[in-house]
Amino acid sequence: MNAADTICALSSPPGPAGAVLVRLSGPDVLSVVKQLGAAMDARPGSYFCSLGIDDLPVPCRINIFLAPHSYTGQDVVELLLPGNPLLAQWVLAALLRRGARLAEAGEFTARAFFNGKMDLTNAEGVAAVIAARDRHHQRAARRLMDGELTAQLRRPLEAVAHTLALLEAEVDFSEEDISFISVDQRRVQVASIIAQLSDLLTRSPRLEPLDRPPALVLAGRPNAGKSTLLNALCGWERAVVSPEAGTTRDVLAVPLLLPRGWAQIEDMAGLESAGGAQAQEPQSSLANGQAPASQAEAARAMQEQAQRRLLEADAIVLVRAWDDWRPAISLPRPADLTVITKCDRGAALDAAAGHLAVSARDGRNMGALRRALDRLAFGHRAADKLALTARHVRAIELALEALQRAQQESATELAAHELRLALDHLGSIGGRVDPDQVLGMIFSQFCVGK
Ligand code: GDP
């Protein structure tokens, strides 16, 4: 990644749209764009103009940001073009011919980091905001992007630097009769930093689980209407629907867009009787020439897989046909919601509290089902909190270990060494703390220059 290059990229998703955005960054962006015939001022602002792409005039809105007041900290130009993807390709090709090159993945944000526009946690937040698949994820990502972790680390980080500065002064002036910090004072200070960091670790959920969509599993007897329900929720014929029992054999997982974000809905082999993971009778239509013993084995394996998914699921939705009066199937844990299906055929007499009577055929209560699934999927997700990645957690844990060693150490030099390690680990989270700079800042407050 050479920061002297002028880079360009399509910054909007590929495909037809109302408008597409091409973004450029680098020292020569203004001259590169001018070569396309854009009549524009080299001043920050937003202008309408016409680009000449191989004799084809392309109307364009140009946004200009001059260094250092831009996302990357370099000169940045955004070209907002009519939403035909071909136009964007032609404009990009013309920019490449005039000296720009295509940006690598994340290169705009990398430039922002190297130019001091953001630290590593902000950059991680930017990536997470783009990838977030639901509202909780989006909020946690935004907190990271907005620098909340950096802000929360500032106090412990400065406290480590301050204590370290005192210890180093103690070492530097050991010949003279000056004491900067006693062992007891140091222990109290380090204990307070340990408490702050431990508190941050315990109250902050992890960001990675938010990447995984919540899994909602449809469980019920064969023919209860699970596949039909899944198809109706997804809006397309994903699962095979058949009046014959036992057509769904493997677990079928499909992304489902709910009001608060993406979940995963799973349809699985119908669970038979109250015996739980009992194998179904293999269907002759699926026999496919297999020997009956191996079919039974396959059916058993599928039932076991279904039971495993039930245990792992974020929520179990028990699906029952309105006219099925047999005892409920046994589940490894109680269902979170019971859905009574096929209610277009008759009223569900046992549609009691906690039961939702629906019909995938005439759409009855399907909106209510969608809202209920949304509550099951996202109601329990970590509240609106800052979330930490595995990298942040590891760095804080390593800093805590060093601080604990520093606390037990009585020799000043060894304690200082441990505090310096702690500072490095905490600094690695933002990727930008220069310990000497922090120490310099602290030392400048002391009157020891005699
Ligand atoms: P699964 O084995 O639980 O996946 O059940 P299916 O979705 O394959 O449905 C079994 C049978 O019930 C099929 O013949 C479906 O057409 C029928 N069925 C499912 N849902 C409804 C519904 O809401 N109304 C009616 N009338 N029939 C349904």
PDB file of N, CA and C in Angstrom, residues 352-421:
ATOM      1  N   ALA A 352     -54.165 -21.193  23.159  1.00  0.00           N
ATOM      2  CA  ALA A 352     -54.109 -20.515  24.451  1.00  0.00           C
ATOM      3  C   ALA A 352     -52.961 -19.513  24.464  1.00  0.00           C
ATOM      4  N   ALA A 353     -52.754 -18.920  25.637  1.00  0.00           N
ATOM      5  CA  ALA A 353     -51.669 -17.946  25.769  1.00  0.00           C
ATOM      6  C   ALA A 353     -50.340 -18.597  25.394  1.00  0.00           C
ATOM      7  N   GLY A 354     -49.507 -17.831  24.711  1.00  0.00           N
ATOM      8  CA  GLY A 354     -48.196 -18.372  24.305  1.00  0.00           C
ATOM      9  C   GLY A 354     -48.283 -19.162  23.020  1.00  0.00           C
ATOM     10  N   HIS A 355     -49.498 -19.400  22.514  1.00  0.00           N
ATOM     11  CA  HIS A 355     -49.689 -20.101  21.245  1.00  0.00           C
ATOM     12  C   HIS A 355     -50.095 -19.080  20.193  1.00  0.00           C
ATOM     13  N   LEU A 356     -49.541 -19.234  19.018  1.00  0.00           N
ATOM     14  CA  LEU A 356     -49.907 -18.314  17.944  1.00  0.00           C
ATOM     15  C   LEU A 356     -50.537 -19.133  16.833  1.00  0.00           C
ATOM     16  N   ALA A 357     -51.806 -18.829  16.501  1.00  0.00           N
ATOM     17  CA  ALA A 357     -52.505 -19.599  15.474  1.00  0.00           C
ATOM     18  C   ALA A 357     -52.308 -18.919  14.130  1.00  0.00           C
ATOM     19  N   VAL A 358     -51.698 -19.610  13.182  1.00  0.00           N
ATOM     20  CA  VAL A 358     -51.378 -18.989  11.892  1.00  0.00           C
ATOM     21  C   VAL A 358     -51.866 -19.860  10.736  1.00  0.00           C
ATOM     22  N   SER A 359     -51.868 -19.270   9.566  1.00  0.00           N
ATOM     23  CA  SER A 359     -52.049 -20.051   8.349  1.00  0.00           C
ATOM     24  C   SER A 359     -51.062 -19.521   7.310  1.00  0.00           C
ATOM     25  N   ALA A 360     -50.183 -20.390   6.869  1.00  0.00           N
ATOM     26  CA  ALA A 360     -49.241 -19.970   5.826  1.00  0.00           C
ATOM     27  C   ALA A 360     -49.995 -19.825   4.516  1.00  0.00           C
ATOM     28  N   ARG A 361     -51.130 -20.510   4.419  1.00  0.00           N
ATOM     29  CA  ARG A 361     -51.866 -20.491   3.157  1.00  0.00           C
ATOM     30  C   ARG A 361     -52.601 -19.174   2.945  1.00  0.00           C
ATOM     31  N   ASP A 362     -53.367 -18.699   3.974  1.00  0.00           N
ATOM     32  CA  ASP A 362     -54.080 -17.426   3.757  1.00  0.00           C
ATOM     33  C   ASP A 362     -53.401 -16.247   4.467  1.00  0.00           C
ATOM     34  N   GLY A 363     -52.237 -16.496   5.068  1.00  0.00           N
ATOM     35  CA  GLY A 363     -51.444 -15.402   5.649  1.00  0.00           C
ATOM     36  C   GLY A 363     -51.901 -14.961   7.023  1.00  0.00           C
ATOM     37  N   ARG A 364     -52.878 -15.681   7.603  1.00  0.00           N
ATOM     38  CA  ARG A 364     -53.421 -15.279   8.905  1.00  0.00           C
ATOM     39  C   ARG A 364     -52.309 -15.242   9.966  1.00  0.00           C
ATOM     40  N   ASN A 365     -52.191 -14.142  10.658  1.00  0.00           N
ATOM     41  CA  ASN A 365     -51.240 -13.964  11.772  1.00  0.00           C
ATOM     42  C   ASN A 365     -49.769 -14.114  11.388  1.00  0.00           C
ATOM     43  N   MET A 366     -49.470 -14.078  10.100  1.00  0.00           N
ATOM     44  CA  MET A 366     -48.057 -14.233   9.711  1.00  0.00           C
ATOM     45  C   MET A 366     -47.244 -13.000  10.139  1.00  0.00           C
ATOM     46  N   GLY A 367     -47.890 -11.810  10.153  1.00  0.00           N
ATOM     47  CA  GLY A 367     -47.199 -10.591  10.621  1.00  0.00           C
ATOM     48  C   GLY A 367     -46.881 -10.714  12.107  1.00  0.00           C
ATOM     49  N   ALA A 368     -47.865 -11.248  12.865  1.00  0.00           N
ATOM     50  CA  ALA A 368     -47.653 -11.416  14.310  1.00  0.00           C
ATOM     51  C   ALA A 368     -46.534 -12.433  14.539  1.00  0.00           C
ATOM     52  N   LEU A 369     -46.491 -13.475  13.700  1.00  0.00           N
ATOM     53  CA  LEU A 369     -45.434 -14.491  13.839  1.00  0.00           C
ATOM     54  C   LEU A 369     -44.057 -13.859  13.601  1.00  0.00           C
ATOM     55  N   ARG A 370     -43.992 -13.043  12.571  1.00  0.00           N
ATOM     56  CA  ARG A 370     -42.737 -12.358  12.241  1.00  0.00           C
ATOM     57  C   ARG A 370     -42.274 -11.495  13.435  1.00  0.00           C
ATOM     58  N   ARG A 371     -43.199 -10.791  14.048  1.00  0.00           N
ATOM     59  CA  ARG A 371     -42.831  -9.936  15.197  1.00  0.00           C
ATOM     60  C   ARG A 371     -42.413 -10.795  16.389  1.00  0.00           C
ATOM     61  N   ALA A 372     -43.114 -11.922  16.575  1.00  0.00           N
ATOM     62  CA  ALA A 372     -42.761 -12.811  17.697  1.00  0.00           C
ATOM     63  C   ALA A 372     -41.358 -13.397  17.470  1.00  0.00           C
ATOM     64  N   LEU A 373     -41.057 -13.756  16.213  1.00  0.00           N
ATOM     65  CA  LEU A 373     -39.729 -14.298  15.909  1.00  0.00           C
ATOM     66  C   LEU A 373     -38.662 -13.226  16.133  1.00  0.00           C
ATOM     67  N   ASP A 374     -38.996 -11.986  15.784  1.00  0.00           N
ATOM     68  CA  ASP A 374     -38.059 -10.878  15.981  1.00  0.00           C
ATOM     69  C   ASP A 374     -37.728 -10.726  17.471  1.00  0.00           C
ATOM     70  N   ARG A 375     -38.774 -10.844  18.310  1.00  0.00           N
ATOM     71  CA  ARG A 375     -38.527 -10.722  19.763  1.00  0.00           C
ATOM     72  C   ARG A 375     -37.651 -11.870  20.243  1.00  0.00           C
ATOM     73  N   LEU A 376     -37.932 -13.099  19.733  1.00  0.00           N
ATOM     74  CA  LEU A 376     -37.128 -14.246  20.156  1.00  0.00           C
ATOM     75  C   LEU A 376     -35.682 -14.096  19.692  1.00  0.00           C
ATOM     76  N   ALA A 377     -35.510 -13.592  18.469  1.00  0.00           N
ATOM     77  CA  ALA A 377     -34.163 -13.503  17.903  1.00  0.00           C
ATOM     78  C   ALA A 377     -33.347 -12.399  18.554  1.00  0.00           C
ATOM     79  N   PHE A 378     -33.973 -11.243  18.784  1.00  0.00           N
ATOM     80  CA  PHE A 378     -33.168 -10.082  19.177  1.00  0.00           C
ATOM     81  C   PHE A 378     -33.504  -9.529  20.557  1.00  0.00           C
ATOM     82  N   GLY A 379     -34.582 -10.048  21.166  1.00  0.00           N
ATOM     83  CA  GLY A 379     -34.991  -9.532  22.480  1.00  0.00           C
ATOM     84  C   GLY A 379     -33.924  -9.730  23.538  1.00  0.00           C
ATOM     85  N   HIS A 380     -33.135 -10.827  23.414  1.00  0.00           N
ATOM     86  CA  HIS A 380     -32.166 -11.137  24.478  1.00  0.00           C
ATOM     87  C   HIS A 380     -30.747 -10.757  24.094  1.00  0.00           C
ATOM     88  N   ARG A 381     -30.560 -10.190  22.933  1.00  0.00           N
ATOM     89  CA  ARG A 381     -29.187  -9.850  22.536  1.00  0.00           C
ATOM     90  C   ARG A 381     -28.648  -8.774  23.476  1.00  0.00           C
ATOM     91  N   ALA A 382     -27.310  -8.782  23.640  1.00  0.00           N
ATOM     92  CA  ALA A 382     -26.683  -7.842  24.572  1.00  0.00           C
ATOM     93  C   ALA A 382     -27.287  -6.457  24.399  1.00  0.00           C
ATOM     94  N   ALA A 383     -27.618  -5.844  25.519  1.00  0.00           N
ATOM     95  CA  ALA A 383     -28.224  -4.517  25.437  1.00  0.00           C
ATOM     96  C   ALA A 383     -27.252  -3.570  24.740  1.00  0.00           C
ATOM     97  N   ASP A 384     -27.672  -2.345  24.646  1.00  0.00           N
ATOM     98  CA  ASP A 384     -26.908  -1.359  23.893  1.00  0.00           C
ATOM     99  C   ASP A 384     -25.596  -1.038  24.625  1.00  0.00           C
ATOM    100  N   LYS A 385     -24.585  -1.847  24.363  1.00  0.00           N
ATOM    101  CA  LYS A 385     -23.328  -1.695  25.103  1.00  0.00           C
ATOM    102  C   LYS A 385     -22.156  -1.715  24.150  1.00  0.00           C
ATOM    103  N   LEU A 386     -21.038  -1.199  24.641  1.00  0.00           N
ATOM    104  CA  LEU A 386     -19.793  -1.348  23.894  1.00  0.00           C
ATOM    105  C   LEU A 386     -19.419  -2.834  23.913  1.00  0.00           C
ATOM    106  N   ALA A 387     -19.064  -3.397  22.765  1.00  0.00           N
ATOM    107  CA  ALA A 387     -18.662  -4.804  22.721  1.00  0.00           C
ATOM    108  C   ALA A 387     -17.188  -4.883  22.314  1.00  0.00           C
ATOM    109  N   LEU A 388     -16.491  -5.886  22.862  1.00  0.00           N
ATOM    110  CA  LEU A 388     -15.049  -6.015  22.609  1.00  0.00           C
ATOM    111  C   LEU A 388     -14.774  -7.183  21.677  1.00  0.00           C
ATOM    112  N   THR A 389     -13.751  -7.046  20.838  1.00  0.00           N
ATOM    113  CA  THR A 389     -13.354  -8.178  19.992  1.00  0.00           C
ATOM    114  C   THR A 389     -12.383  -9.052  20.792  1.00  0.00           C
ATOM    115  N   ALA A 390     -12.108 -10.257  20.253  1.00  0.00           N
ATOM    116  CA  ALA A 390     -11.162 -11.176  20.909  1.00  0.00           C
ATOM    117  C   ALA A 390      -9.798 -10.485  21.045  1.00  0.00           C
ATOM    118  N   ARG A 391      -9.435  -9.677  20.057  1.00  0.00           N
ATOM    119  CA  ARG A 391      -8.137  -8.981  20.108  1.00  0.00           C
ATOM    120  C   ARG A 391      -8.082  -8.000  21.284  1.00  0.00           C
ATOM    121  N   HIS A 392      -9.167  -7.255  21.491  1.00  0.00           N
ATOM    122  CA  HIS A 392      -9.185  -6.308  22.614  1.00  0.00           C
ATOM    123  C   HIS A 392      -9.105  -7.065  23.944  1.00  0.00           C
ATOM    124  N   VAL A 393      -9.914  -8.151  24.042  1.00  0.00           N
ATOM    125  CA  VAL A 393      -9.963  -8.909  25.301  1.00  0.00           C
ATOM    126  C   VAL A 393      -8.577  -9.453  25.616  1.00  0.00           C
ATOM    127  N   ARG A 394      -7.914 -10.021  24.606  1.00  0.00           N
ATOM    128  CA  ARG A 394      -6.586 -10.615  24.821  1.00  0.00           C
ATOM    129  C   ARG A 394      -5.595  -9.549  25.297  1.00  0.00           C
ATOM    130  N   ALA A 395      -5.624  -8.390  24.660  1.00  0.00           N
ATOM    131  CA  ALA A 395      -4.674  -7.330  25.033  1.00  0.00           C
ATOM    132  C   ALA A 395      -4.940  -6.866  26.467  1.00  0.00           C
ATOM    133  N   ILE A 396      -6.199  -6.753  26.838  1.00  0.00           N
ATOM    134  CA  ILE A 396      -6.524  -6.312  28.216  1.00  0.00           C
ATOM    135  C   ILE A 396      -6.108  -7.385  29.214  1.00  0.00           C
ATOM    136  N   GLU A 397      -6.329  -8.660  28.852  1.00  0.00           N
ATOM    137  CA  GLU A 397      -5.923  -9.748  29.763  1.00  0.00           C
ATOM    138  C   GLU A 397      -4.409  -9.741  29.972  1.00  0.00           C
ATOM    139  N   LEU A 398      -3.657  -9.550  28.869  1.00  0.00           N
ATOM    140  CA  LEU A 398      -2.188  -9.524  28.994  1.00  0.00           C
ATOM    141  C   LEU A 398      -1.746  -8.332  29.838  1.00  0.00           C
ATOM    142  N   ALA A 399      -2.423  -7.201  29.664  1.00  0.00           N
ATOM    143  CA  ALA A 399      -2.089  -6.018  30.472  1.00  0.00           C
ATOM    144  C   ALA A 399      -2.383  -6.307  31.944  1.00  0.00           C
ATOM    145  N   LEU A 400      -3.517  -6.984  32.205  1.00  0.00           N
ATOM    146  CA  LEU A 400      -3.871  -7.312  33.592  1.00  0.00           C
ATOM    147  C   LEU A 400      -2.832  -8.231  34.230  1.00  0.00           C
ATOM    148  N   GLU A 401      -2.359  -9.226  33.442  1.00  0.00           N
ATOM    149  CA  GLU A 401      -1.338 -10.147  33.978  1.00  0.00           C
ATOM    150  C   GLU A 401      -0.087  -9.370  34.359  1.00  0.00           C
ATOM    151  N   ALA A 402       0.334  -8.457  33.482  1.00  0.00           N
ATOM    152  CA  ALA A 402       1.536  -7.662  33.757  1.00  0.00           C
ATOM    153  C   ALA A 402       1.317  -6.776  34.989  1.00  0.00           C
ATOM    154  N   LEU A 403       0.108  -6.216  35.115  1.00  0.00           N
ATOM    155  CA  LEU A 403      -0.176  -5.347  36.260  1.00  0.00           C
ATOM    156  C   LEU A 403      -0.171  -6.147  37.566  1.00  0.00           C
ATOM    157  N   GLN A 404      -0.684  -7.389  37.486  1.00  0.00           N
ATOM    158  CA  GLN A 404      -0.684  -8.211  38.698  1.00  0.00           C
ATOM    159  C   GLN A 404       0.750  -8.545  39.120  1.00  0.00           C
ATOM    160  N   ARG A 405       1.613  -8.816  38.124  1.00  0.00           N
ATOM    161  CA  ARG A 405       3.026  -9.092  38.457  1.00  0.00           C
ATOM    162  C   ARG A 405       3.663  -7.828  39.041  1.00  0.00           C
ATOM    163  N   ALA A 406       3.303  -6.677  38.457  1.00  0.00           N
ATOM    164  CA  ALA A 406       3.876  -5.406  38.947  1.00  0.00           C
ATOM    165  C   ALA A 406       3.472  -5.168  40.401  1.00  0.00           C
ATOM    166  N   GLN A 407       2.267  -5.597  40.722  1.00  0.00           N
ATOM    167  CA  GLN A 407       1.774  -5.368  42.068  1.00  0.00           C
ATOM    168  C   GLN A 407       2.531  -6.198  43.097  1.00  0.00           C
ATOM    169  N   GLN A 408       2.895  -7.435  42.654  1.00  0.00           N
ATOM    170  CA  GLN A 408       3.577  -8.324  43.595  1.00  0.00           C
ATOM    171  C   GLN A 408       5.074  -7.994  43.711  1.00  0.00           C
ATOM    172  N   GLU A 409       5.593  -7.313  42.710  1.00  0.00           N
ATOM    173  CA  GLU A 409       7.032  -7.052  42.640  1.00  0.00           C
ATOM    174  C   GLU A 409       7.420  -5.971  43.634  1.00  0.00           C
ATOM    175  N   SER A 410       8.521  -6.208  44.384  1.00  0.00           N
ATOM    176  CA  SER A 410       8.946  -5.119  45.281  1.00  0.00           C
ATOM    177  C   SER A 410      10.085  -4.314  44.663  1.00  0.00           C
ATOM    178  N   ALA A 411      10.880  -4.945  43.770  1.00  0.00           N
ATOM    179  CA  ALA A 411      11.987  -4.206  43.142  1.00  0.00           C
ATOM    180  C   ALA A 411      11.424  -3.184  42.147  1.00  0.00           C
ATOM    181  N   THR A 412      11.838  -1.941  42.284  1.00  0.00           N
ATOM    182  CA  THR A 412      11.288  -0.855  41.455  1.00  0.00           C
ATOM    183  C   THR A 412      11.505  -1.124  39.962  1.00  0.00           C
ATOM    184  N   GLU A 413      12.726  -1.534  39.609  1.00  0.00           N
ATOM    185  CA  GLU A 413      13.025  -1.702  38.180  1.00  0.00           C
ATOM    186  C   GLU A 413      12.161  -2.789  37.541  1.00  0.00           C
ATOM    187  N   LEU A 414      11.968  -3.901  38.302  1.00  0.00           N
ATOM    188  CA  LEU A 414      11.159  -5.001  37.746  1.00  0.00           C
ATOM    189  C   LEU A 414       9.687  -4.590  37.637  1.00  0.00           C
ATOM    190  N   ALA A 415       9.220  -3.856  38.642  1.00  0.00           N
ATOM    191  CA  ALA A 415       7.826  -3.376  38.572  1.00  0.00           C
ATOM    192  C   ALA A 415       7.656  -2.433  37.379  1.00  0.00           C
ATOM    193  N   ALA A 416       8.667  -1.587  37.153  1.00  0.00           N
ATOM    194  CA  ALA A 416       8.595  -0.653  36.014  1.00  0.00           C
ATOM    195  C   ALA A 416       8.539  -1.435  34.707  1.00  0.00           C
ATOM    196  N   HIS A 417       9.335  -2.509  34.628  1.00  0.00           N
ATOM    197  CA  HIS A 417       9.333  -3.341  33.411  1.00  0.00           C
ATOM    198  C   HIS A 417       7.920  -3.895  33.153  1.00  0.00           C
ATOM    199  N   GLU A 418       7.261  -4.371  34.200  1.00  0.00           N
ATOM    200  CA  GLU A 418       5.912  -4.938  34.042  1.00  0.00           C
ATOM    201  C   GLU A 418       4.913  -3.847  33.632  1.00  0.00           C
ATOM    202  N   LEU A 419       5.067  -2.669  34.197  1.00  0.00           N
ATOM    203  CA  LEU A 419       4.143  -1.576  33.839  1.00  0.00           C
ATOM    204  C   LEU A 419       4.343  -1.162  32.383  1.00  0.00           C
ATOM    205  N   ARG A 420       5.581  -1.211  31.934  1.00  0.00           N
ATOM    206  CA  ARG A 420       5.847  -0.862  30.532  1.00  0.00           C
ATOM    207  C   ARG A 420       5.174  -1.900  29.610  1.00  0.00           C
ATOM    208  N   LEU A 421       5.233  -3.179  30.032  1.00  0.00           N
ATOM    209  CA  LEU A 421       4.553  -4.231  29.250  1.00  0.00           C
ATOM    210  C   LEU A 421       3.042  -3.958  29.205  1.00  0.00           C
TER     211      LEU A 421
END
